[in-house]
Amino acid sequence: MGRPPEPVPADKAEKIIDALYEGRALTDICAELDIGTQVVSKWKAKDEEFRREFACAREEGAAMRVERASAAVDKATVANWQVVKMQAEHAMKVA
C-alpha cells in the first residue's frame, strides 16, 4: 500500500478559489503562490470538494471577466476603441 495523498493545503486552496472568483488567470495565481498549475491539477484529481469549488469559481470568474469587458466596451471612446475591442475579444476567448 502506498502512502495516503497529501491533503490540499487549505490556505492555498482558499487563495486559489478566491482569485478564480475574481476572474484571475490560474497561471498568474499559481505564480503568485509559487506552485505549478500541474500541482493544482493533482489537487483537483484527488479532492472532490476542491474540484467542485474550483469549477464553480472558474465559471463565476469567467462571467466576471465578460462583465468587465462589457463595461469597458460601454465606456470606449473614439481614441481607445481599438484597444478596448482587443481586450474585450481576449476576455471573451479566455472566458
XYZ file of N, CA and C in Angstrom:
285
model
N 0.837 -1.192 0.000
C 0.000 0.000 0.000
C 0.877 1.249 0.000
N 0.478 2.217 -0.807
C 1.214 3.469 -0.874
C 0.795 4.403 0.246
N 1.518 5.480 0.325
C 1.185 6.496 1.326
C -0.125 7.186 0.949
N -0.875 7.637 1.939
C -2.099 8.394 1.611
C -1.706 9.719 0.964
N -2.544 10.237 0.075
C -2.199 11.500 -0.602
C -2.144 12.656 0.391
N -1.251 13.583 0.082
C -1.144 14.788 0.905
C -2.435 15.599 0.765
N -2.932 16.128 1.868
C -4.144 16.948 1.743
C -3.836 18.261 1.025
N -4.847 18.809 0.402
C -4.700 20.114 -0.261
C -4.540 21.162 0.841
N -3.467 21.958 0.802
C -3.286 22.989 1.831
C -4.458 23.979 1.805
N -5.138 24.083 2.920
C -6.353 24.912 2.993
C -6.081 26.368 2.638
N -4.957 26.903 3.083
C -4.671 28.313 2.806
C -4.480 28.561 1.314
N -3.774 27.667 0.640
C -3.567 27.839 -0.805
C -4.852 27.575 -1.572
N -5.605 26.581 -1.156
C -6.881 26.291 -1.818
C -7.802 27.507 -1.741
N -7.867 28.124 -0.575
C -8.722 29.293 -0.391
C -8.274 30.458 -1.277
N -6.971 30.679 -1.353
C -6.451 31.772 -2.186
C -6.732 31.513 -3.665
N -6.587 30.267 -4.092
C -6.855 29.920 -5.490
C -8.324 30.153 -5.815
N -9.212 29.635 -4.965
C -10.652 29.762 -5.205
C -11.059 31.231 -5.222
N -10.598 31.995 -4.239
C -10.949 33.424 -4.172
C -10.478 34.172 -5.415
N -9.263 33.897 -5.845
C -8.715 34.587 -7.020
C -9.451 34.190 -8.296
N -9.835 32.916 -8.406
C -10.610 32.487 -9.580
C -11.958 33.196 -9.617
N -12.607 33.346 -8.469
C -13.880 34.076 -8.413
C -13.715 35.513 -8.903
N -12.537 36.085 -8.669
C -12.266 37.456 -9.110
C -11.984 37.532 -10.605
N -11.855 36.371 -11.247
C -11.612 36.350 -12.684
C -10.149 36.310 -13.057
N -9.283 36.027 -12.095
C -7.850 35.975 -12.386
C -7.484 34.671 -13.081
N -6.404 34.700 -13.836
C -5.922 33.528 -14.555
C -5.197 32.583 -13.598
N -5.403 31.282 -13.795
C -4.784 30.289 -12.925
C -3.264 30.387 -12.970
N -2.697 30.630 -14.137
C -1.234 30.723 -14.228
C -0.693 31.869 -13.373
N -1.398 32.982 -13.343
C -0.977 34.113 -12.511
C -1.099 33.782 -11.028
N -2.189 33.116 -10.676
C -2.419 32.736 -9.274
C -1.312 31.789 -8.811
N -1.030 30.787 -9.627
C -0.009 29.808 -9.271
C 1.368 30.458 -9.148
N 1.682 31.371 -10.047
C 2.972 32.068 -9.968
C 3.076 32.842 -8.658
N 1.988 33.482 -8.279
C 1.971 34.241 -7.026
C 2.159 33.327 -5.814
N 1.595 32.117 -5.874
C 1.683 31.174 -4.756
C 2.911 30.272 -4.854
N 3.693 30.444 -5.917
C 4.905 29.657 -6.149
C 4.612 28.153 -6.233
N 3.576 27.825 -7.001
C 3.232 26.429 -7.283
C 2.953 26.302 -8.778
N 3.072 25.116 -9.291
C 2.790 24.895 -10.703
C 1.322 24.576 -10.933
N 0.869 24.826 -12.133
C -0.532 24.506 -12.448
C -0.772 23.002 -12.379
N 0.277 22.212 -12.614
C 0.126 20.761 -12.533
C -0.154 20.314 -11.094
N 0.322 21.064 -10.124
C 0.031 20.762 -8.719
C -1.463 20.944 -8.470
N -2.011 22.018 -9.003
C -3.441 22.273 -8.856
C -4.238 21.162 -9.530
N -3.782 20.711 -10.673
C -4.462 19.601 -11.366
C -4.461 18.343 -10.504
N -3.362 18.077 -9.855
C -3.293 16.914 -8.954
C -4.250 17.078 -7.779
N -4.307 18.277 -7.237
C -5.221 18.522 -6.127
C -6.669 18.298 -6.562
N -7.009 18.778 -7.750
C -8.374 18.579 -8.253
C -8.674 17.095 -8.443
N -7.696 16.348 -8.887
C -7.896 14.917 -9.137
C -8.133 14.130 -7.850
N -7.548 14.580 -6.757
C -7.654 13.795 -5.528
C -8.638 14.356 -4.496
N -9.134 15.572 -4.704
C -10.018 16.200 -3.710
C -11.302 16.673 -4.393
N -12.370 15.925 -4.189
C -13.638 16.214 -4.861
C -14.202 17.585 -4.476
N -14.108 17.942 -3.210
C -14.634 19.240 -2.776
C -13.865 20.387 -3.427
N -12.532 20.270 -3.453
C -11.719 21.297 -4.098
C -12.057 21.376 -5.579
N -12.248 20.235 -6.217
C -12.583 20.185 -7.642
C -13.904 20.910 -7.907
N -14.908 20.675 -7.073
C -16.210 21.340 -7.244
C -16.091 22.848 -7.037
N -15.411 23.242 -5.970
C -15.236 24.671 -5.689
C -14.444 25.353 -6.804
N -13.420 24.670 -7.300
C -12.602 25.199 -8.386
C -13.454 25.440 -9.629
N -14.261 24.459 -9.997
C -15.102 24.574 -11.193
C -16.093 25.730 -11.060
N -16.699 25.840 -9.909
C -17.672 26.920 -9.674
C -16.973 28.284 -9.726
N -15.827 28.388 -9.074
C -15.087 29.657 -9.052
C -14.620 30.047 -10.447
N -14.179 29.063 -11.213
C -13.703 29.360 -12.567
C -14.861 29.852 -13.442
N -16.025 29.233 -13.302
C -17.190 29.655 -14.075
C -17.624 31.072 -13.701
N -17.692 31.337 -12.410
C -18.076 32.679 -11.953
C -17.025 33.718 -12.361
N -15.759 33.327 -12.302
C -14.690 34.237 -12.713
C -14.769 34.587 -14.185
N -15.135 33.602 -14.999
C -15.300 33.859 -16.432
C -16.425 34.858 -16.659
N -17.503 34.697 -15.923
C -18.618 35.644 -16.032
C -18.172 37.039 -15.604
N -17.324 37.110 -14.587
C -16.808 38.397 -14.114
C -15.958 39.058 -15.198
N -15.114 38.268 -15.885
C -14.283 38.843 -16.960
C -15.147 39.367 -18.096
N -16.188 38.636 -18.453
C -17.085 39.073 -19.524
C -17.799 40.357 -19.114
N -18.230 40.418 -17.867
C -18.917 41.617 -17.370
C -17.987 42.828 -17.412
N -16.730 42.644 -16.998
C -15.761 43.749 -17.041
C -15.498 44.191 -18.481
N -15.379 43.222 -19.382
C -15.142 43.551 -20.794
C -16.322 44.332 -21.357
N -17.524 43.912 -21.007
C -18.722 44.601 -21.478
C -18.770 46.037 -20.962
N -18.414 46.211 -19.707
C -18.400 47.558 -19.132
C -17.358 48.430 -19.821
N -16.208 47.846 -20.143
C -15.162 48.607 -20.833
C -15.617 49.020 -22.220
N -16.316 48.118 -22.915
C -16.824 48.433 -24.252
C -17.816 49.585 -24.168
N -18.655 49.567 -23.165
C -19.635 50.640 -22.994
C -18.971 51.999 -22.794
N -17.761 52.003 -22.239
C -17.062 53.253 -21.950
C -16.027 53.617 -23.018
N -15.933 52.833 -24.072
C -14.933 53.077 -25.111
C -15.161 54.435 -25.765
N -14.058 55.021 -26.154
C -14.105 56.317 -26.831
C -13.528 56.161 -28.231
N -13.634 57.205 -29.015
C -13.063 57.198 -30.358
C -11.552 56.981 -30.269
N -10.935 57.496 -29.240
C -9.482 57.408 -29.103
C -9.002 56.012 -28.702
N -9.817 55.252 -27.963
C -9.318 53.975 -27.452
C -10.138 52.759 -27.879
N -11.037 52.904 -28.808
C -11.947 51.805 -29.126
C -11.231 50.560 -29.629
N -10.123 50.718 -30.344
C -9.418 49.544 -30.872
C -8.779 48.725 -29.755
N -8.198 49.401 -28.787
C -7.607 48.706 -27.649
C -8.696 48.018 -26.836
N -9.776 48.703 -26.599
C -10.891 48.136 -25.840
C -11.459 46.925 -26.571
N -11.568 47.016 -27.878
C -12.079 45.892 -28.670
C -11.173 44.673 -28.519
N -9.867 44.876 -28.616
C -8.932 43.759 -28.465
C -9.021 43.150 -27.067
N -9.123 43.991 -26.050
C -9.226 43.491 -24.682
C -10.522 42.708 -24.480
N -11.605 43.202 -25.029
C -12.898 42.513 -24.900
C -12.876 41.181 -25.631
N -12.284 41.155 -26.809
C -12.182 39.900 -27.559
C -11.351 38.877 -26.801
N -10.283 39.334 -26.204
C -9.443 38.435 -25.402
C -10.215 37.900 -24.193
N -10.928 38.767 -23.514
C -11.698 38.339 -22.340
C -12.740 37.292 -22.743
N -13.348 37.460 -23.892
C -14.363 36.502 -24.345
C -13.727 35.160 -24.697
N -12.532 35.182 -25.276
C -11.847 33.925 -25.620
C -11.440 33.172 -24.366
N -10.935 33.899 -23.384
C -10.466 33.284 -22.145
C -11.638 32.738 -21.334
N -12.761 33.441 -21.407
C -13.932 33.010 -20.635
C -14.439 31.718 -21.233
